[in-house]
mmCIF file with all atom_site columns, C-alpha atoms in Angstrom:
data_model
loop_
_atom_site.group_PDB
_atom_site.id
_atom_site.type_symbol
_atom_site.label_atom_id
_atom_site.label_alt_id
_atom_site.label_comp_id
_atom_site.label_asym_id
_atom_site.label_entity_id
_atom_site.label_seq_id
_atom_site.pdbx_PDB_ins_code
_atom_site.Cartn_x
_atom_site.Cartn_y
_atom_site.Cartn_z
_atom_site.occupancy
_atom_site.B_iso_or_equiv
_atom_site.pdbx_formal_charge
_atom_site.auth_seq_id
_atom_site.auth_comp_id
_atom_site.auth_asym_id
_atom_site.auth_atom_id
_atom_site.pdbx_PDB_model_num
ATOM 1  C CA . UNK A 1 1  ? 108.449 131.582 71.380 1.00 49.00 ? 1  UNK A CA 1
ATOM 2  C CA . UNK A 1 2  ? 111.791 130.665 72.256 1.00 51.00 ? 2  UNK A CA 1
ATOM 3  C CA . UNK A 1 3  ? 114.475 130.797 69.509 1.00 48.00 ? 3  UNK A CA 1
ATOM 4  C CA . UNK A 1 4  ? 116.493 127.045 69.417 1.00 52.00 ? 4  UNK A CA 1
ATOM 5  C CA . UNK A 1 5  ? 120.213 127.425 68.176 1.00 55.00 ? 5  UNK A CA 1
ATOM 6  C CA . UNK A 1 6  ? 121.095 124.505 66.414 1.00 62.00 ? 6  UNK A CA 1
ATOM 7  C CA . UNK A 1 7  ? 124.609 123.402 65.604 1.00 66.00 ? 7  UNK A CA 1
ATOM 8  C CA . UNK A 1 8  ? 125.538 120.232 62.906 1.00 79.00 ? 8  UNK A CA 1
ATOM 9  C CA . UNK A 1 9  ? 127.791 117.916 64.019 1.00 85.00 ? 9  UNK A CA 1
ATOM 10 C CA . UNK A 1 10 ? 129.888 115.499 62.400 1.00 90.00 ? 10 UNK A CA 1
ATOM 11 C CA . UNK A 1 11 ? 131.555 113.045 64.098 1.00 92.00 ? 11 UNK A CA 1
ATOM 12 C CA . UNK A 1 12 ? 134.530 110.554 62.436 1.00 94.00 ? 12 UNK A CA 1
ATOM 13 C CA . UNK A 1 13 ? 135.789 107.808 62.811 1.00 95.00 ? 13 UNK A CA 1
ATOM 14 C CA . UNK A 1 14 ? 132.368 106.303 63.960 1.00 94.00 ? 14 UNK A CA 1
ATOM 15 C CA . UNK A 1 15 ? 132.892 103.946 65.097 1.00 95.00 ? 15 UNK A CA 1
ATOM 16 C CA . UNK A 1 16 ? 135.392 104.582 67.266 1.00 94.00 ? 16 UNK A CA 1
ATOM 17 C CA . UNK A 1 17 ? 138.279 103.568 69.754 1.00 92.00 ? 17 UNK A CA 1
ATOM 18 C CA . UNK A 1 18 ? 140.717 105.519 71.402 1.00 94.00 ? 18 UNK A CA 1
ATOM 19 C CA . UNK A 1 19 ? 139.303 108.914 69.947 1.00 94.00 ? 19 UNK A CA 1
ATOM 20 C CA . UNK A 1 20 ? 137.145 110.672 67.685 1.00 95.00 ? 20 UNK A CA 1
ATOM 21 C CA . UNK A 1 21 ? 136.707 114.127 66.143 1.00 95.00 ? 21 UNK A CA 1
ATOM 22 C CA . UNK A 1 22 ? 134.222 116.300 66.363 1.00 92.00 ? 22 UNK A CA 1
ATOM 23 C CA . UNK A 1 23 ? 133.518 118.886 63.334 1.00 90.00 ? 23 UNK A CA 1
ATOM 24 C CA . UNK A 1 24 ? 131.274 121.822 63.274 1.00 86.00 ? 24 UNK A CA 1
ATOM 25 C CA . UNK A 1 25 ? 131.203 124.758 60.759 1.00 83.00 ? 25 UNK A CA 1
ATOM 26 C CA . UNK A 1 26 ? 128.562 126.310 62.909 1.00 77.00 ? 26 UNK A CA 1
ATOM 27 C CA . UNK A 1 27 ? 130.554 126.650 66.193 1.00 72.00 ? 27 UNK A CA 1
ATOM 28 C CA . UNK A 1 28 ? 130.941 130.239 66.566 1.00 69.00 ? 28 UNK A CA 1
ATOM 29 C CA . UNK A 1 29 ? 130.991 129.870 70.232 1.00 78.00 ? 29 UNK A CA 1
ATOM 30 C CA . UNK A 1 30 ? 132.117 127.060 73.191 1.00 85.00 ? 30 UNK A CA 1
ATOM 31 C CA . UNK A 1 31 ? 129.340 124.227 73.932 1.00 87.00 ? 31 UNK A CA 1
ATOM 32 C CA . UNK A 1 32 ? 129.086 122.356 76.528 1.00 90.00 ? 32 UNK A CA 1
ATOM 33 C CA . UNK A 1 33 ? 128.822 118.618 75.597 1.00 93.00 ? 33 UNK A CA 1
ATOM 34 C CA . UNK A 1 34 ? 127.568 115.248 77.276 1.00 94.00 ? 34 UNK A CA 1
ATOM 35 C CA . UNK A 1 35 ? 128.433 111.469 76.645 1.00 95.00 ? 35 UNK A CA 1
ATOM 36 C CA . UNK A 1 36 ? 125.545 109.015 77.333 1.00 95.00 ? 36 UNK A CA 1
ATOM 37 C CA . UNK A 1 37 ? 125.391 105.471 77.513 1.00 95.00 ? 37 UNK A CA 1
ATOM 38 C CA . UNK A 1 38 ? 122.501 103.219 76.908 1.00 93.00 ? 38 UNK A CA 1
ATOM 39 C CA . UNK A 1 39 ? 121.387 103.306 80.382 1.00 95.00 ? 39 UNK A CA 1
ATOM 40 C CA . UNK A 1 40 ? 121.102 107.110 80.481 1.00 94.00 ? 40 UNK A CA 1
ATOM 41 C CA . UNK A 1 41 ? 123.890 107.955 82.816 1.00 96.00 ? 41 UNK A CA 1
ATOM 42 C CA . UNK A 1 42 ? 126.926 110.547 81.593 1.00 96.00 ? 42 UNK A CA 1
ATOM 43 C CA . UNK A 1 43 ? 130.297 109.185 80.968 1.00 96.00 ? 43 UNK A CA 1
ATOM 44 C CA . UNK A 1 44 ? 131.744 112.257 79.717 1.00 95.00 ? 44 UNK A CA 1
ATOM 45 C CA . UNK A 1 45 ? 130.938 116.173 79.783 1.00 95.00 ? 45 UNK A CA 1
ATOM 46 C CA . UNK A 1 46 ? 133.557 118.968 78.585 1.00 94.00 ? 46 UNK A CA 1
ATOM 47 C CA . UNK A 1 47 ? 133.349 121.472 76.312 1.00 92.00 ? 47 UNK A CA 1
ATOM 48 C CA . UNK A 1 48 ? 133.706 121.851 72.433 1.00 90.00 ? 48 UNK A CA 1
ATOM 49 C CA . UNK A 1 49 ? 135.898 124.301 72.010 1.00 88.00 ? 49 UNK A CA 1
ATOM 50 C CA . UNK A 1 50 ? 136.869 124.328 68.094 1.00 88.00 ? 50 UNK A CA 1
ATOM 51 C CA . UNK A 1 51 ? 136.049 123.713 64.966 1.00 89.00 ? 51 UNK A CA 1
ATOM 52 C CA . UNK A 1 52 ? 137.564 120.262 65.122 1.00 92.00 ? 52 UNK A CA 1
ATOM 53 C CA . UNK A 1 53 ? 137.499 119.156 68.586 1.00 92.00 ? 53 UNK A CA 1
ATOM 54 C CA . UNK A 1 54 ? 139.573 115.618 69.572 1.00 95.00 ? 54 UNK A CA 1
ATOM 55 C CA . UNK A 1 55 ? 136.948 113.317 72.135 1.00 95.00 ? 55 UNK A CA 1
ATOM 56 C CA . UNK A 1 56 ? 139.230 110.851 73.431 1.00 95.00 ? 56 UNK A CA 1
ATOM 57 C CA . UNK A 1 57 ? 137.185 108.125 74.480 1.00 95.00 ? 57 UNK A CA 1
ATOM 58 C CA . UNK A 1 58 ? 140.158 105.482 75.721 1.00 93.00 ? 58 UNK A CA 1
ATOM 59 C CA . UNK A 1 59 ? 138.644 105.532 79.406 1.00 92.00 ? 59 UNK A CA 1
ATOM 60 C CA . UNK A 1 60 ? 135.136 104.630 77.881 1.00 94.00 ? 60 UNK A CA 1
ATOM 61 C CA . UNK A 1 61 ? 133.932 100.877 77.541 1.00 94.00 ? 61 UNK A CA 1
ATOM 62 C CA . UNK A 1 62 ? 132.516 99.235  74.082 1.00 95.00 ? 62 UNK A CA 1
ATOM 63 C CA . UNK A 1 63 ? 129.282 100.209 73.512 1.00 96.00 ? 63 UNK A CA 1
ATOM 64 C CA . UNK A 1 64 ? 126.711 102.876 71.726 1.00 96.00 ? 64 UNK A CA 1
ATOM 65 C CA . UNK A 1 65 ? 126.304 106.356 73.275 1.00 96.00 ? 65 UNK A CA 1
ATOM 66 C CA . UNK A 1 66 ? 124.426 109.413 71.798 1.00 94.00 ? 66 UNK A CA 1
ATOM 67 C CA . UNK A 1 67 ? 126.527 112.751 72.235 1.00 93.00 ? 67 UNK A CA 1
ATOM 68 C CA . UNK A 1 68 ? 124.402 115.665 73.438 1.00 91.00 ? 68 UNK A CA 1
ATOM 69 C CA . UNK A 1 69 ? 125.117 119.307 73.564 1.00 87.00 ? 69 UNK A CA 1
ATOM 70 C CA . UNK A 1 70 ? 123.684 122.734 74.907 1.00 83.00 ? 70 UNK A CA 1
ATOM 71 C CA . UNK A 1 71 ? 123.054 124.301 71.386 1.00 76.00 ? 71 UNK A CA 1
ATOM 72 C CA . UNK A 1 72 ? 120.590 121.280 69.953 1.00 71.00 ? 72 UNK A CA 1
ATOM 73 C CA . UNK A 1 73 ? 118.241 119.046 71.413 1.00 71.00 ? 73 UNK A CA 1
ATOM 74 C CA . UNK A 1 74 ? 119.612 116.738 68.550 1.00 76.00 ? 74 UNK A CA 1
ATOM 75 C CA . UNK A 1 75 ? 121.827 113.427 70.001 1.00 84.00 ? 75 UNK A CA 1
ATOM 76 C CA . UNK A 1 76 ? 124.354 111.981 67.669 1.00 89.00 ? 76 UNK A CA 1
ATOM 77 C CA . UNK A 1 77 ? 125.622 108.146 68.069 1.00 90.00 ? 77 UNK A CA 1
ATOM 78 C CA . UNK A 1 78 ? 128.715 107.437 68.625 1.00 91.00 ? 78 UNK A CA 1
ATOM 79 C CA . UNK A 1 79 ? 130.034 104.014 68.956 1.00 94.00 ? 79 UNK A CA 1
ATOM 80 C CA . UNK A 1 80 ? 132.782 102.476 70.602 1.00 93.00 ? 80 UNK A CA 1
ATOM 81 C CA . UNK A 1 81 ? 134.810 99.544  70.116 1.00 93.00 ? 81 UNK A CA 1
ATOM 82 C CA . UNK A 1 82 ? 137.364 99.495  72.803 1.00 80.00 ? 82 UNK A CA 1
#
């Protein structure tokens, strides 16, 4: 069986508007990262880089998205009130 690396993200202030951050203890290493709106299509993708890692999210209409990354099959919400 394959081993899963999971990663626990927290994510503040949610919700959101111009920008959030992104903390992770367990980031020992970059991850790659994906934005998602409701209708399944990517708004964002980058790369978490840090410990405490700054989304900015000003280009991104109001609405709910879940926040995906290569490390965990986990989403997180993230909502934004632009």
């Amino acid at each position: 069986p394959e081993l899963v690396e999971t990663m626990q993200l927290e994510i503040a202030p949610n919700p959101a508007r111009q920008e959030c951050v992104i903390y992770s203890e367990s980031l020992g290493s970059p991850t790659d990262f994906v934005l998602i709106n409701a209708m399944g299509q990517i708004v964002l993708e980058g790369q978490i880089n840090s410990q405490s890692f700054r989304l900015g999210l000003s280009q991104v209409p109001a609405g709910l998205y879940w926040l995906r990354t290569d490390r965990n099959s986990k989403g997180y919400a993230i909502s934004v009130m632009n």
